[in-house]
C-alpha positions as CSV (number, residue, x, y, z in Angstrom):
1,M,3.5,11.1,-10.3
2,Y,2.4,14.2,-12.2
3,D,3.5,17.6,-13.4
4,P,0.6,20.1,-13.3
5,L,2.3,22.9,-15.2
6,T,4.1,21.3,-18.2
7,A,2.4,20.3,-21.4
8,G,3.6,17.3,-23.3
9,V,5.1,15.3,-20.4
10,V,6.0,11.7,-21.3
11,I,5.7,9.1,-18.5
12,E,7.3,6.0,-19.9
13,E,8.8,2.7,-18.7
14,N,8.2,3.1,-15.0
15,E,7.0,0.7,-12.3
16,I,4.5,2.6,-10.2
17,Y,2.9,1.0,-7.1
18,N,1.7,1.3,-3.5
19,A,0.2,4.8,-4.0
20,D,-3.3,6.3,-3.7
21,D,-3.1,7.3,-7.4
22,G,-0.3,5.9,-9.5
23,I,-0.3,8.7,-12.0
24,I,-2.4,11.8,-11.8
25,L,-3.0,14.0,-14.9
26,A,-4.3,17.1,-13.2
27,N,-6.4,20.0,-14.5
28,N,-3.5,21.5,-16.6
29,A,-1.9,18.3,-17.7
30,N,-2.3,18.6,-21.5
31,D,-0.9,16.5,-24.3
32,A,0.7,14.1,-21.8
33,I,1.7,10.6,-23.0
34,V,1.6,7.7,-20.5
35,R,3.0,4.6,-22.1
36,K,4.9,1.3,-21.4
37,N,4.4,1.5,-17.6
38,Y,3.7,-1.2,-15.1
39,I,1.1,0.3,-12.8
40,H,0.0,-1.9,-10.0
41,N,-1.2,-2.2,-6.3
42,N,-2.5,1.4,-6.1
43,E,-6.0,2.6,-5.3
44,V,-6.3,4.1,-8.8
45,G,-3.8,3.3,-11.6
46,V,-4.2,6.5,-13.6
47,Q,-6.4,9.5,-12.6
48,L,-7.4,12.1,-15.2
49,E,-8.9,15.2,-13.4
50,S,-11.2,17.9,-14.7
51,G,-9.3,20.1,-17.1
52,A,-6.9,17.4,-18.4
53,L,-6.9,17.7,-22.2
54,N,-5.7,15.6,-25.1
55,N,-3.7,13.0,-23.1
56,T,-2.7,9.6,-24.5
57,I,-2.6,6.4,-22.4
58,T,-1.2,3.5,-24.4
59,N,0.6,0.1,-24.0
60,N,0.6,0.1,-20.2
61,F,0.1,-2.9,-17.9
62,I,-2.3,-1.7,-15.3
63,T,-3.4,-4.3,-12.8
64,N,-4.4,-5.1,-9.2
65,N,-5.5,-1.5,-8.3
66,S,-8.1,-1.6,-5.6
67,I,-10.6,0.9,-7.1
68,T,-10.0,1.1,-10.8
69,A,-7.3,1.0,-13.5
70,I,-8.2,4.4,-15.1
71,R,-10.6,7.0,-13.6
72,L,-11.9,9.8,-15.7
73,D,-12.8,12.5,-13.2
74,G,-14.1,15.3,-15.4
75,A,-11.4,15.1,-18.1
76,L,-12.2,17.2,-21.1
77,N,-11.7,14.5,-23.7
78,P,-13.0,11.3,-22.2
79,A,-13.8,9.8,-25.6
80,G,-10.1,10.0,-26.4
81,V,-9.2,7.7,-23.4
82,S,-12.3,5.7,-22.8
83,T,-10.8,2.7,-24.5
84,P,-7.0,2.9,-23.7
85,S,-5.0,1.2,-26.4
86,G,-2.8,-1.6,-25.1
87,S,-3.6,-1.1,-21.5
88,R,-4.8,-3.9,-19.3
């Protein structure tokens, strides 16, 4: 689930499962908000790719993903998401 061309996308109150990457914030995904989602049984829960800027990940339940819950793959503001608030 991602939109590579629109800034400020809100991904909220979804159940996301059985995918390679549950949510991908790609290289032009800026100012996105990912909140209140149940993200489980994927390889990666949330993937932030190189060029993603100023995204917020908060109050998600991220569990049972085989590789990792959140992967920072060259995101431009990793300090802003290195300790996601409310995510598990």
